[in-house]
Coordinates of C-alpha atoms in Angstrom, one line a residue:
G221 CA 0.0 0.0 0.0
T222 CA 0.9 3.6 -0.1
R223 CA 2.9 5.0 2.8
F224 CA 3.3 8.6 3.8
T225 CA 6.3 9.8 5.7
S226 CA 6.2 13.3 7.4
R227 CA 8.9 15.6 6.3
R228 CA 10.8 17.4 9.0
G229 CA 13.6 19.2 7.3
K230 CA 15.5 22.0 9.2
D231 CA 13.8 24.8 7.2
E232 CA 10.4 23.4 7.0
H233 CA 7.6 25.3 8.9
L234 CA 4.0 26.0 8.9
I235 CA 3.0 29.6 8.8
V236 CA -0.5 30.9 9.7
A237 CA -1.3 34.4 8.6
G238 CA -4.5 36.4 9.2
G239 CA -7.9 34.8 9.8
F240 CA -10.5 35.9 12.3
G241 CA -10.9 36.2 16.0
A242 CA -13.7 37.3 18.3
H243 CA -16.9 38.3 16.7
Q244 CA -15.5 37.3 13.2
R245 CA -13.2 40.3 13.1
P246 CA -10.2 39.9 10.8
V247 CA -6.7 39.6 12.5
D248 CA -3.2 40.5 11.5
I249 CA -1.6 37.8 13.6
V250 CA 1.2 35.7 11.9
E251 CA 2.7 32.6 13.6
R252 CA 5.2 29.9 12.6
W253 CA 5.1 26.3 13.8
N254 CA 8.3 24.3 13.8
P255 CA 7.5 20.6 13.4
R256 CA 10.9 19.5 14.7
T257 CA 10.4 21.3 18.1
N258 CA 6.7 21.5 18.1
E259 CA 6.9 25.1 19.0
W260 CA 4.9 28.2 17.8
T261 CA 6.7 31.5 17.3
A262 CA 5.0 34.9 16.7
L263 CA 6.2 36.6 13.5
Q264 CA 5.7 40.2 12.5
P265 CA 2.0 41.0 12.1
L266 CA 0.5 41.7 8.6
T267 CA 0.3 45.3 7.6
K268 CA -3.5 44.9 7.2
R269 CA -6.0 42.7 9.1
R270 CA -7.5 40.2 6.8
R271 CA -9.5 37.0 6.7
Y272 CA -10.3 34.8 3.7
A273 CA -6.9 35.6 2.3
A274 CA -4.6 33.1 0.5
A275 CA -0.9 32.6 0.5
A276 CA 1.9 31.3 -1.6
A277 CA 5.7 31.1 -1.2
I278 CA 8.5 31.6 -3.7
G279 CA 11.8 30.6 -2.1
K280 CA 11.9 32.1 1.3
R281 CA 9.4 34.8 0.5
L282 CA 5.8 34.5 1.6
Y283 CA 3.0 36.3 -0.1
V284 CA -0.5 36.9 1.3
V285 CA -3.1 37.8 -1.3
G286 CA -6.4 39.4 -1.1
G287 CA -8.9 38.6 1.6
Y288 CA -11.6 40.6 3.5
D289 CA -10.8 43.4 6.0
G290 CA -14.3 43.4 7.6
R291 CA -15.6 46.1 5.3
Q292 CA -14.6 45.2 1.8
R293 CA -12.8 42.5 -0.2
M294 CA -9.2 43.3 -0.7
N295 CA -6.8 43.4 -3.7
S296 CA -3.7 44.3 -1.7
V297 CA -0.8 41.9 -1.5
E298 CA 2.1 41.8 1.1
C299 CA 5.3 39.9 1.2
L300 CA 7.5 38.7 4.1
D301 CA 11.1 37.7 3.3
L302 CA 11.9 34.9 5.8
S303 CA 15.6 34.8 4.9
Q304 CA 16.1 37.8 7.0
E305 CA 15.8 38.1 10.8
N306 CA 13.2 40.5 12.2
T307 CA 11.8 41.3 8.7
T308 CA 8.6 43.1 8.3
W309 CA 5.8 42.7 5.8
Q310 CA 6.2 44.8 2.6
P311 CA 3.4 45.7 0.2
V312 CA 3.9 44.6 -3.4
A313 CA 1.7 45.3 -6.5
S314 CA -2.0 45.0 -5.9
L315 CA -4.2 42.4 -7.7
T316 CA -6.3 43.8 -10.6
Y317 CA -9.5 42.5 -8.8
R318 CA -10.6 42.4 -5.2
R319 CA -10.8 38.8 -4.1
A320 CA -11.7 37.0 -0.9
L321 CA -11.2 33.2 -0.8
P322 CA -9.2 32.9 -4.1
G323 CA -7.2 29.9 -5.2
V324 CA -3.5 30.5 -5.1
C325 CA -0.4 28.6 -6.0
V326 CA 3.1 29.0 -7.5
H327 CA 3.9 27.5 -10.9
Q328 CA 7.3 28.1 -12.6
N329 CA 8.2 30.8 -10.1
L330 CA 5.1 32.8 -10.8
I331 CA 2.0 33.2 -8.4
Y332 CA -1.3 32.4 -10.0
V333 CA -4.6 33.4 -8.5
C334 CA -8.0 32.2 -9.7
G335 CA -11.6 33.0 -8.7
G336 CA -12.7 34.3 -5.3
F337 CA -15.5 36.6 -4.3
D338 CA -15.5 40.3 -4.9
G339 CA -18.4 41.1 -2.6
S340 CA -21.1 40.7 -5.2
S341 CA -20.2 37.7 -7.3
R342 CA -18.0 34.7 -7.7
L343 CA -15.1 35.5 -10.0
A344 CA -14.0 33.4 -13.0
S345 CA -10.9 35.7 -13.6
T346 CA -7.3 34.7 -13.1
E347 CA -4.2 36.7 -12.5
C348 CA -0.5 35.9 -12.6
Y349 CA 2.3 37.7 -10.5
D350 CA 6.0 38.0 -11.6
E351 CA 7.9 39.0 -8.5
K352 CA 11.0 40.0 -10.7
T353 CA 8.8 42.8 -12.3
D354 CA 6.3 43.3 -9.4
V355 CA 3.4 43.1 -12.0
W356 CA 0.1 41.2 -12.1
T357 CA -1.0 40.0 -15.6
I358 CA -4.6 39.0 -16.3
G359 CA -5.0 35.5 -17.6
E360 CA -7.8 33.6 -19.2
D361 CA -11.1 33.5 -17.4
M362 CA -12.3 30.1 -16.1
H363 CA -15.7 28.8 -17.5
V364 CA -17.4 29.5 -14.2
G365 CA -16.7 31.6 -11.2
R366 CA -15.3 29.8 -8.2
E367 CA -15.0 30.9 -4.5
G368 CA -12.9 29.0 -2.0
A369 CA -11.4 26.6 -4.7
G370 CA -8.0 25.0 -4.3
L371 CA -5.4 25.7 -7.0
V372 CA -2.5 23.3 -7.5
S373 CA 0.3 23.0 -10.0
I374 CA 1.2 19.5 -11.4
G375 CA 3.7 19.2 -14.2
D376 CA 3.0 21.9 -16.8
H377 CA -0.7 22.3 -15.7
L378 CA -2.7 24.2 -13.1
Y379 CA -5.8 22.7 -11.6
C380 CA -8.5 24.7 -9.9
I381 CA -10.6 22.3 -7.8
G382 CA -13.9 22.4 -6.1
K383 CA -15.8 24.7 -3.9
C384 CA -18.7 27.1 -4.7
I385 CA -19.3 27.8 -8.4
S386 CA -21.5 30.2 -10.3
M387 CA -23.5 28.7 -13.0
Q388 CA -24.9 30.9 -15.9

C-alpha cells in the first residue's frame, strides 16, 4: 500500500497568517510552527488585518493575497522575506481585482490566483504575478466563477478544484 512519511527538514515550517478572532473580526496575527520542536513563534503581524486571504511562497518569500478586512474585499498583497531576521511585511503590486477566498499557487516561479469573491459575485478571472517585475497580468477566465477553490500545480498544468461555483 501507499505510505506517507512526514517531512521534517530543518527549514520546514507551517506559517499561519490572518484569519479571524472574536466576533468574526479579521486579525493581523502571523505565527510559525516548527514541526521539529513542536513550538509556535509569533512573527511580524500583517500590515492589514485580513481573513479569507490566500498565501503562496516563492523561495523564502511568503506572499499573502487578497482577503476581507471586515468592510470590503481586498486586492492588496504583502510579502515577508523569511531569509532575514526581524523582517517586516512589505506591500507589493496589488491584484487587478478584489478577491476573498481565491485559489492561489506557485507555478514556474510565478504566483497564480484564480476565482474568489469580490463582494457581489464569484469570480472566473485569473491573474499571474511575477515577483521580478512586481506586475500582475490578467489571464484567461475560467468557464465558471469559483469561490474558495483549491489551486494546484502539477507538471505543466494548473488545476482549480472544487468549492462554490456560479452557473450561468
